[in-house]
PDB file of N, CA and C and ligand atoms in Angstrom:
ATOM      1  N   MET A   1       2.711 286.887 105.724  1.00 82.00           N
ATOM      2  CA  MET A   1       3.924 286.098 105.548  1.00 82.00           C
ATOM      3  C   MET A   1       3.836 285.266 104.281  1.00 82.00           C
ATOM      4  N   ALA A   2       4.877 285.239 103.535  1.00 93.00           N
ATOM      5  CA  ALA A   2       4.922 284.318 102.408  1.00 93.00           C
ATOM      6  C   ALA A   2       5.040 282.896 102.958  1.00 93.00           C
ATOM      7  N   MET A   3       4.664 281.929 102.150  1.00 97.00           N
ATOM      8  CA  MET A   3       4.806 280.539 102.530  1.00 97.00           C
ATOM      9  C   MET A   3       6.152 280.027 102.026  1.00 97.00           C
ATOM     10  N   LYS A   4       6.585 278.930 102.637  1.00 98.00           N
ATOM     11  CA  LYS A   4       7.893 278.369 102.315  1.00 98.00           C
ATOM     12  C   LYS A   4       7.784 276.844 102.266  1.00 98.00           C
ATOM     13  N   ILE A   5       8.438 276.242 101.299  1.00 98.00           N
ATOM     14  CA  ILE A   5       8.436 274.777 101.195  1.00 98.00           C
ATOM     15  C   ILE A   5       9.699 274.261 101.876  1.00 98.00           C
ATOM     16  N   ASN A   6       9.536 273.289 102.768  1.00 97.00           N
ATOM     17  CA  ASN A   6      10.717 272.780 103.463  1.00 97.00           C
ATOM     18  C   ASN A   6      11.207 271.464 102.860  1.00 97.00           C
ATOM     19  N   GLU A   7      12.229 270.904 103.465  1.00 97.00           N
ATOM     20  CA  GLU A   7      12.924 269.734 102.902  1.00 97.00           C
ATOM     21  C   GLU A   7      12.089 268.453 102.901  1.00 97.00           C
ATOM     22  N   GLU A   8      10.885 268.518 103.494  1.00 98.00           N
ATOM     23  CA  GLU A   8       9.991 267.354 103.448  1.00 98.00           C
ATOM     24  C   GLU A   8       9.403 267.141 102.049  1.00 98.00           C
ATOM     25  N   CYS A   9       9.548 268.117 101.190  1.00 98.00           N
ATOM     26  CA  CYS A   9       8.961 268.070  99.835  1.00 98.00           C
ATOM     27  C   CYS A   9       9.414 266.823  99.079  1.00 98.00           C
ATOM     28  N   ILE A  10       8.427 266.139  98.465  1.00 98.00           N
ATOM     29  CA  ILE A  10       8.725 264.926  97.697  1.00 98.00           C
ATOM     30  C   ILE A  10       8.669 265.181  96.186  1.00 98.00           C
ATOM     31  N   ASN A  11       8.665 266.458  95.797  1.00 98.00           N
ATOM     32  CA  ASN A  11       8.684 266.825  94.374  1.00 98.00           C
ATOM     33  C   ASN A  11       7.536 266.213  93.570  1.00 98.00           C
ATOM     34  N   CYS A  12       6.353 266.209  94.173  1.00 98.00           N
ATOM     35  CA  CYS A  12       5.210 265.608  93.476  1.00 98.00           C
ATOM     36  C   CYS A  12       4.594 266.550  92.455  1.00 98.00           C
ATOM     37  N   ALA A  13       4.888 267.851  92.555  1.00 98.00           N
ATOM     38  CA  ALA A  13       4.420 268.872  91.605  1.00 98.00           C
ATOM     39  C   ALA A  13       2.948 269.250  91.751  1.00 98.00           C
ATOM     40  N   ALA A  14       2.272 268.711  92.736  1.00 98.00           N
ATOM     41  CA  ALA A  14       0.840 269.005  92.890  1.00 98.00           C
ATOM     42  C   ALA A  14       0.561 270.478  93.153  1.00 98.00           C
ATOM     43  N   CYS A  15       1.442 271.123  93.873  1.00 98.00           N
ATOM     44  CA  CYS A  15       1.194 272.510  94.268  1.00 98.00           C
ATOM     45  C   CYS A  15       1.361 273.509  93.127  1.00 98.00           C
ATOM     46  N   GLU A  16       2.273 273.247  92.228  1.00 98.00           N
ATOM     47  CA  GLU A  16       2.657 274.253  91.226  1.00 98.00           C
ATOM     48  C   GLU A  16       1.477 274.833  90.436  1.00 98.00           C
ATOM     49  N   PRO A  17       0.620 274.000  89.837  1.00 98.00           N
ATOM     50  CA  PRO A  17      -0.477 274.576  89.053  1.00 98.00           C
ATOM     51  C   PRO A  17      -1.582 275.214  89.877  1.00 98.00           C
ATOM     52  N   GLU A  18      -1.588 274.987  91.192  1.00 98.00           N
ATOM     53  CA  GLU A  18      -2.662 275.506  92.041  1.00 98.00           C
ATOM     54  C   GLU A  18      -2.432 276.954  92.460  1.00 98.00           C
ATOM     55  N   CYS A  19      -1.213 277.434  92.337  1.00 98.00           N
ATOM     56  CA  CYS A  19      -0.914 278.784  92.827  1.00 98.00           C
ATOM     57  C   CYS A  19      -1.499 279.850  91.901  1.00 98.00           C
ATOM     58  N   PRO A  20      -2.331 280.748  92.438  1.00 98.00           N
ATOM     59  CA  PRO A  20      -2.937 281.790  91.615  1.00 98.00           C
ATOM     60  C   PRO A  20      -1.932 282.863  91.179  1.00 98.00           C
ATOM     61  N   ASN A  21      -0.773 282.872  91.817  1.00 98.00           N
ATOM     62  CA  ASN A  21       0.222 283.916  91.548  1.00 98.00           C
ATOM     63  C   ASN A  21       1.456 283.408  90.809  1.00 98.00           C
ATOM     64  N   GLU A  22       1.422 282.157  90.392  1.00 98.00           N
ATOM     65  CA  GLU A  22       2.576 281.536  89.739  1.00 98.00           C
ATOM     66  C   GLU A  22       3.855 281.742  90.567  1.00 98.00           C
ATOM     67  N   ALA A  23       3.696 281.536  91.869  1.00 98.00           N
ATOM     68  CA  ALA A  23       4.826 281.734  92.790  1.00 98.00           C
ATOM     69  C   ALA A  23       5.667 280.474  92.968  1.00 98.00           C
ATOM     70  N   ILE A  24       5.138 279.315  92.536  1.00 98.00           N
ATOM     71  CA  ILE A  24       5.816 278.042  92.805  1.00 98.00           C
ATOM     72  C   ILE A  24       6.508 277.518  91.554  1.00 98.00           C
ATOM     73  N   THR A  25       7.767 277.153  91.717  1.00 98.00           N
ATOM     74  CA  THR A  25       8.523 276.564  90.606  1.00 98.00           C
ATOM     75  C   THR A  25       9.348 275.387  91.108  1.00 98.00           C
ATOM     76  N   GLU A  26       9.783 274.579  90.160  1.00 98.00           N
ATOM     77  CA  GLU A  26      10.625 273.442  90.493  1.00 98.00           C
ATOM     78  C   GLU A  26      12.041 273.967  90.716  1.00 98.00           C
ATOM     79  N   GLY A  27      12.593 273.700  91.903  1.00 97.00           N
ATOM     80  CA  GLY A  27      13.949 274.143  92.186  1.00 97.00           C
ATOM     81  C   GLY A  27      14.952 273.039  91.918  1.00 97.00           C
ATOM     82  N   ASP A  28      16.181 273.250  92.291  1.00 97.00           N
ATOM     83  CA  ASP A  28      17.223 272.243  92.067  1.00 97.00           C
ATOM     84  C   ASP A  28      16.961 270.964  92.865  1.00 97.00           C
ATOM     85  N   GLU A  29      16.539 271.133  94.126  1.00 97.00           N
ATOM     86  CA  GLU A  29      16.333 269.968  94.995  1.00 97.00           C
ATOM     87  C   GLU A  29      14.856 269.728  95.262  1.00 97.00           C
ATOM     88  N   ILE A  30      14.158 270.792  95.581  1.00 98.00           N
ATOM     89  CA  ILE A  30      12.731 270.708  95.922  1.00 98.00           C
ATOM     90  C   ILE A  30      12.013 271.873  95.268  1.00 98.00           C
ATOM     91  N   TYR A  31      10.688 271.858  95.335  1.00 98.00           N
ATOM     92  CA  TYR A  31       9.922 272.986  94.802  1.00 98.00           C
ATOM     93  C   TYR A  31      10.138 274.211  95.692  1.00 98.00           C
ATOM     94  N   VAL A  32      10.069 275.383  95.078  1.00 98.00           N
ATOM     95  CA  VAL A  32      10.331 276.610  95.824  1.00 98.00           C
ATOM     96  C   VAL A  32       9.224 277.644  95.586  1.00 98.00           C
ATOM     97  N   ILE A  33       9.036 278.495  96.582  1.00 98.00           N
ATOM     98  CA  ILE A  33       8.054 279.577  96.505  1.00 98.00           C
ATOM     99  C   ILE A  33       8.783 280.911  96.456  1.00 98.00           C
ATOM    100  N   ASP A  34       8.420 281.740  95.487  1.00 98.00           N
ATOM    101  CA  ASP A  34       8.992 283.083  95.370  1.00 98.00           C
ATOM    102  C   ASP A  34       8.243 284.000  96.345  1.00 98.00           C
ATOM    103  N   PRO A  35       8.927 284.489  97.403  1.00 97.00           N
ATOM    104  CA  PRO A  35       8.235 285.319  98.388  1.00 97.00           C
ATOM    105  C   PRO A  35       7.730 286.646  97.804  1.00 97.00           C
ATOM    106  N   GLU A  36       8.273 287.036  96.668  1.00 97.00           N
ATOM    107  CA  GLU A  36       7.792 288.263  96.015  1.00 97.00           C
ATOM    108  C   GLU A  36       6.428 288.046  95.354  1.00 97.00           C
ATOM    109  N   ARG A  37       6.035 286.790  95.179  1.00 98.00           N
ATOM    110  CA  ARG A  37       4.760 286.490  94.515  1.00 98.00           C
ATOM    111  C   ARG A  37       3.734 285.824  95.426  1.00 98.00           C
ATOM    112  N   CYS A  38       4.197 285.205  96.524  1.00 98.00           N
ATOM    113  CA  CYS A  38       3.251 284.501  97.406  1.00 98.00           C
ATOM    114  C   CYS A  38       2.495 285.496  98.276  1.00 98.00           C
ATOM    115  N   THR A  39       1.176 285.389  98.274  1.00 98.00           N
ATOM    116  CA  THR A  39       0.331 286.241  99.120  1.00 98.00           C
ATOM    117  C   THR A  39      -0.413 285.418 100.170  1.00 98.00           C
ATOM    118  N   GLU A  40       0.039 284.177 100.420  1.00 98.00           N
ATOM    119  CA  GLU A  40      -0.715 283.250 101.282  1.00 98.00           C
ATOM    120  C   GLU A  40      -2.098 283.029 100.687  1.00 98.00           C
ATOM    121  N   CYS A  41      -2.222 283.303  99.395  1.00 98.00           N
ATOM    122  CA  CYS A  41      -3.491 283.220  98.658  1.00 98.00           C
ATOM    123  C   CYS A  41      -4.462 284.344  99.037  1.00 98.00           C
ATOM    124  N   VAL A  42      -4.024 285.318  99.816  1.00 98.00           N
ATOM    125  CA  VAL A  42      -4.864 286.493 100.088  1.00 98.00           C
ATOM    126  C   VAL A  42      -5.172 287.156  98.743  1.00 98.00           C
ATOM    127  N   GLY A  43      -6.423 287.526  98.549  1.00 98.00           N
ATOM    128  CA  GLY A  43      -6.875 288.098  97.282  1.00 98.00           C
ATOM    129  C   GLY A  43      -7.511 287.061  96.378  1.00 98.00           C
ATOM    130  N   HIS A  44      -7.245 285.777  96.675  1.00 98.00           N
ATOM    131  CA  HIS A  44      -7.739 284.695  95.817  1.00 98.00           C
ATOM    132  C   HIS A  44      -8.655 283.733  96.566  1.00 98.00           C
ATOM    133  N   SER A  45      -8.220 283.288  97.737  1.00 97.00           N
ATOM    134  CA  SER A  45      -9.021 282.329  98.503  1.00 97.00           C
ATOM    135  C   SER A  45      -8.705 282.436  99.991  1.00 97.00           C
ATOM    136  N   GLU A  46      -9.509 281.787 100.778  1.00 95.00           N
ATOM    137  CA  GLU A  46      -9.390 281.870 102.231  1.00 95.00           C
ATOM    138  C   GLU A  46      -8.153 281.160 102.776  1.00 95.00           C
ATOM    139  N   GLU A  47      -7.782 280.071 102.107  1.00 96.00           N
ATOM    140  CA  GLU A  47      -6.671 279.253 102.598  1.00 96.00           C
ATOM    141  C   GLU A  47      -5.620 279.107 101.509  1.00 96.00           C
ATOM    142  N   PRO A  48      -4.355 278.927 101.899  1.00 98.00           N
ATOM    143  CA  PRO A  48      -3.316 278.682 100.894  1.00 98.00           C
ATOM    144  C   PRO A  48      -3.619 277.422 100.065  1.00 98.00           C
ATOM    145  N   GLU A  49      -3.770 277.608  98.773  1.00 98.00           N
ATOM    146  CA  GLU A  49      -4.125 276.496  97.875  1.00 98.00           C
ATOM    147  C   GLU A  49      -3.028 275.421  97.866  1.00 98.00           C
ATOM    148  N   CYS A  50      -1.779 275.842  97.944  1.00 98.00           N
ATOM    149  CA  CYS A  50      -0.676 274.881  97.894  1.00 98.00           C
ATOM    150  C   CYS A  50      -0.714 273.937  99.096  1.00 98.00           C
ATOM    151  N   VAL A  51      -1.014 274.490 100.267  1.00 98.00           N
ATOM    152  CA  VAL A  51      -1.080 273.665 101.473  1.00 98.00           C
ATOM    153  C   VAL A  51      -2.225 272.655 101.350  1.00 98.00           C
ATOM    154  N   ALA A  52      -3.336 273.102 100.760  1.00 98.00           N
ATOM    155  CA  ALA A  52      -4.508 272.230 100.628  1.00 98.00           C
ATOM    156  C   ALA A  52      -4.215 270.998  99.772  1.00 98.00           C
ATOM    157  N   VAL A  53      -3.379 271.135  98.768  1.00 98.00           N
ATOM    158  CA  VAL A  53      -3.122 269.991  97.875  1.00 98.00           C
ATOM    159  C   VAL A  53      -1.853 269.209  98.216  1.00 98.00           C
ATOM    160  N   CYS A  54      -0.990 269.768  99.035  1.00 98.00           N
ATOM    161  CA  CYS A  54       0.267 269.077  99.337  1.00 98.00           C
ATOM    162  C   CYS A  54       0.004 267.807 100.148  1.00 98.00           C
ATOM    163  N   PRO A  55       0.516 266.672  99.690  1.00 98.00           N
ATOM    164  CA  PRO A  55       0.269 265.412 100.390  1.00 98.00           C
ATOM    165  C   PRO A  55       1.120 265.214 101.647  1.00 98.00           C
ATOM    166  N   VAL A  56       2.080 266.087 101.854  1.00 98.00           N
ATOM    167  CA  VAL A  56       2.990 265.928 102.997  1.00 98.00           C
ATOM    168  C   VAL A  56       2.629 266.938 104.097  1.00 98.00           C
ATOM    169  N   ASP A  57       2.341 266.440 105.293  1.00 97.00           N
ATOM    170  CA  ASP A  57       1.977 267.323 106.401  1.00 97.00           C
ATOM    171  C   ASP A  57       3.126 268.266 106.753  1.00 97.00           C
ATOM    172  N   ASP A  58       2.794 269.521 106.986  1.00 97.00           N
ATOM    173  CA  ASP A  58       3.766 270.524 107.442  1.00 97.00           C
ATOM    174  C   ASP A  58       4.947 270.713 106.484  1.00 97.00           C
ATOM    175  N   CYS A  59       4.715 270.452 105.221  1.00 98.00           N
ATOM    176  CA  CYS A  59       5.770 270.642 104.214  1.00 98.00           C
ATOM    177  C   CYS A  59       5.825 272.098 103.758  1.00 98.00           C
ATOM    178  N   ILE A  60       4.647 272.732 103.704  1.00 98.00           N
ATOM    179  CA  ILE A  60       4.580 274.140 103.307  1.00 98.00           C
ATOM    180  C   ILE A  60       4.158 274.929 104.538  1.00 98.00           C
ATOM    181  N   ILE A  61       5.067 275.775 104.979  1.00 97.00           N
ATOM    182  CA  ILE A  61       4.870 276.486 106.245  1.00 97.00           C
ATOM    183  C   ILE A  61       5.006 277.995 106.040  1.00 97.00           C
ATOM    184  N   LYS A  62       4.571 278.756 107.028  1.00 95.00           N
ATOM    185  CA  LYS A  62       4.753 280.207 106.957  1.00 95.00           C
ATOM    186  C   LYS A  62       6.228 280.520 107.120  1.00 95.00           C
ATOM    187  N   ASP A  63       6.695 281.474 106.339  1.00 94.00           N
ATOM    188  CA  ASP A  63       8.110 281.834 106.367  1.00 94.00           C
ATOM    189  C   ASP A  63       8.322 283.038 107.281  1.00 94.00           C
ATOM    190  N   PRO A  64       8.868 282.802 108.485  1.00 93.00           N
ATOM    191  CA  PRO A  64       9.040 283.910 109.425  1.00 93.00           C
ATOM    192  C   PRO A  64       9.991 284.998 108.926  1.00 93.00           C
ATOM    193  N   GLN A  65      10.756 284.677 107.886  1.00 93.00           N
ATOM    194  CA  GLN A  65      11.658 285.682 107.307  1.00 93.00           C
ATOM    195  C   GLN A  65      10.893 286.704 106.461  1.00 93.00           C
ATOM    196  N   HIS A  66       9.632 286.403 106.163  1.00 92.00           N
ATOM    197  CA  HIS A  66       8.847 287.294 105.310  1.00 92.00           C
ATOM    198  C   HIS A  66       7.523 287.654 105.973  1.00 92.00           C
ATOM    199  N   GLU A  67       7.626 288.344 107.098  1.00 94.00           N
ATOM    200  CA  GLU A  67       6.430 288.723 107.822  1.00 94.00           C
ATOM    201  C   GLU A  67       5.715 289.869 107.110  1.00 94.00           C
ATOM    202  N   GLU A  68       4.423 289.694 106.888  1.00 96.00           N
ATOM    203  CA  GLU A  68       3.626 290.712 106.209  1.00 96.00           C
ATOM    204  C   GLU A  68       2.217 290.709 106.780  1.00 96.00           C
ATOM    205  N   THR A  69       1.578 291.876 106.743  1.00 96.00           N
ATOM    206  CA  THR A  69       0.189 291.952 107.203  1.00 96.00           C
ATOM    207  C   THR A  69      -0.726 291.521 106.059  1.00 96.00           C
ATOM    208  N   LYS A  70      -1.980 291.283 106.406  1.00 96.00           N
ATOM    209  CA  LYS A  70      -2.964 290.912 105.392  1.00 96.00           C
ATOM    210  C   LYS A  70      -3.091 292.033 104.349  1.00 96.00           C
ATOM    211  N   GLU A  71      -3.006 293.272 104.804  1.00 97.00           N
ATOM    212  CA  GLU A  71      -3.100 294.410 103.883  1.00 97.00           C
ATOM    213  C   GLU A  71      -1.924 294.417 102.904  1.00 97.00           C
ATOM    214  N   GLN A  72      -0.740 294.110 103.392  1.00 97.00           N
ATOM    215  CA  GLN A  72       0.438 294.052 102.518  1.00 97.00           C
ATOM    216  C   GLN A  72       0.301 292.915 101.507  1.00 97.00           C
ATOM    217  N   LEU A  73      -0.241 291.793 101.974  1.00 98.00           N
ATOM    218  CA  LEU A  73      -0.426 290.649 101.073  1.00 98.00           C
ATOM    219  C   LEU A  73      -1.455 290.980  99.994  1.00 98.00           C
ATOM    220  N   GLN A  74      -2.523 291.677 100.393  1.00 98.00           N
ATOM    221  CA  GLN A  74      -3.548 292.071  99.414  1.00 98.00           C
ATOM    222  C   GLN A  74      -2.950 293.045  98.398  1.00 98.00           C
ATOM    223  N   ALA A  75      -2.128 293.979  98.863  1.00 98.00           N
ATOM    224  CA  ALA A  75      -1.490 294.945  97.967  1.00 98.00           C
ATOM    225  C   ALA A  75      -0.567 294.232  96.982  1.00 98.00           C
ATOM    226  N   LYS A  76       0.133 293.201  97.468  1.00 98.00           N
ATOM    227  CA  LYS A  76       1.013 292.423  96.590  1.00 98.00           C
ATOM    228  C   LYS A  76       0.178 291.723  95.519  1.00 98.00           C
ATOM    229  N   TYR A  77      -0.930 291.145  95.951  1.00 98.00           N
ATOM    230  CA  TYR A  77      -1.822 290.454  95.009  1.00 98.00           C
ATOM    231  C   TYR A  77      -2.342 291.431  93.941  1.00 98.00           C
ATOM    232  N   ASP A  78      -2.784 292.597  94.397  1.00 98.00           N
ATOM    233  CA  ASP A  78      -3.349 293.591  93.465  1.00 98.00           C
ATOM    234  C   ASP A  78      -2.281 294.025  92.459  1.00 98.00           C
ATOM    235  N   LYS A  79      -1.063 294.177  92.915  1.00 98.00           N
ATOM    236  CA  LYS A  79       0.025 294.594  92.036  1.00 98.00           C
ATOM    237  C   LYS A  79       0.312 293.506  90.977  1.00 98.00           C
ATOM    238  N   LEU A  80       0.338 292.253  91.442  1.00 98.00           N
ATOM    239  CA  LEU A  80       0.604 291.138  90.530  1.00 98.00           C
ATOM    240  C   LEU A  80      -0.479 290.981  89.478  1.00 98.00           C
ATOM    241  N   HIS A  81      -1.710 291.308  89.864  1.00 97.00           N
ATOM    242  CA  HIS A  81      -2.831 291.073  88.952  1.00 97.00           C
ATOM    243  C   HIS A  81      -3.347 292.351  88.298  1.00 97.00           C
ATOM    244  N   GLY A  82      -2.592 293.425  88.497  1.00 90.00           N
ATOM    245  CA  GLY A  82      -2.884 294.685  87.829  1.00 90.00           C
ATOM    246  C   GLY A  82      -4.302 295.165  87.989  1.00 90.00           C
TER     247      GLY A  82
HETATM  248 FE1  LIG B 101       0.841 280.359  95.828  1.00 89.24          FE
HETATM  249 FE2  LIG B 101      -1.090 280.635  97.625  1.00 89.24          FE
HETATM  250 FE3  LIG B 101       0.819 278.825  98.007  1.00 89.24          FE
HETATM  251 FE4  LIG B 101       1.451 281.389  98.201  1.00 89.24          FE
HETATM  252  S1  LIG B 101       0.031 280.263  99.540  1.00 89.24           S
HETATM  253  S2  LIG B 101       2.607 279.829  97.096  1.00 89.24           S
HETATM  254  S3  LIG B 101       0.085 282.299  96.693  1.00 89.24           S
HETATM  255  S4  LIG B 101      -0.702 278.804  96.384  1.00 89.24           S
HETATM  256 FE1  LIG B 102       6.501 269.410  97.361  1.00 89.24          FE
HETATM  257 FE2  LIG B 102       4.126 269.472  98.578  1.00 89.24          FE
HETATM  258 FE3  LIG B 102       4.517 270.835  96.323  1.00 89.24          FE
HETATM  259 FE4  LIG B 102       4.410 268.186  96.276  1.00 89.24          FE
HETATM  260  S1  LIG B 102       2.722 269.563  96.815  1.00 89.24           S
HETATM  261  S2  LIG B 102       5.906 269.490  95.205  1.00 89.24           S
HETATM  262  S3  LIG B 102       5.383 267.671  98.209  1.00 89.24           S
HETATM  263  S4  LIG B 102       5.524 271.191  98.305  1.00 89.24           S
END
């Protein structure tokens, strides 16, 4: 599953540089994650880096609209990183 930033976001920008896939950008209201680029950090690290640095609890959550297996996430990562 790709991760998703919810309305709790305080626009602190801490997550953006931590993403190995450049999936996070500043949106109109809050920061946003591109589900085409988010791999839950599969291929890079054990835990989502964005969640680790976000100061707001439960601000970055799994997006049930983008259900994917670990294998699919790894394939996405491999494609992004050639
Ligand atoms: Fe980027 Fe990893 Fe967060 Fe997905 S979980 S947005 S890949 S830092
Ligand atoms: Fe928003 Fe959390 Fe990212 Fe800060 S680290 S911009 S609060 S999602």
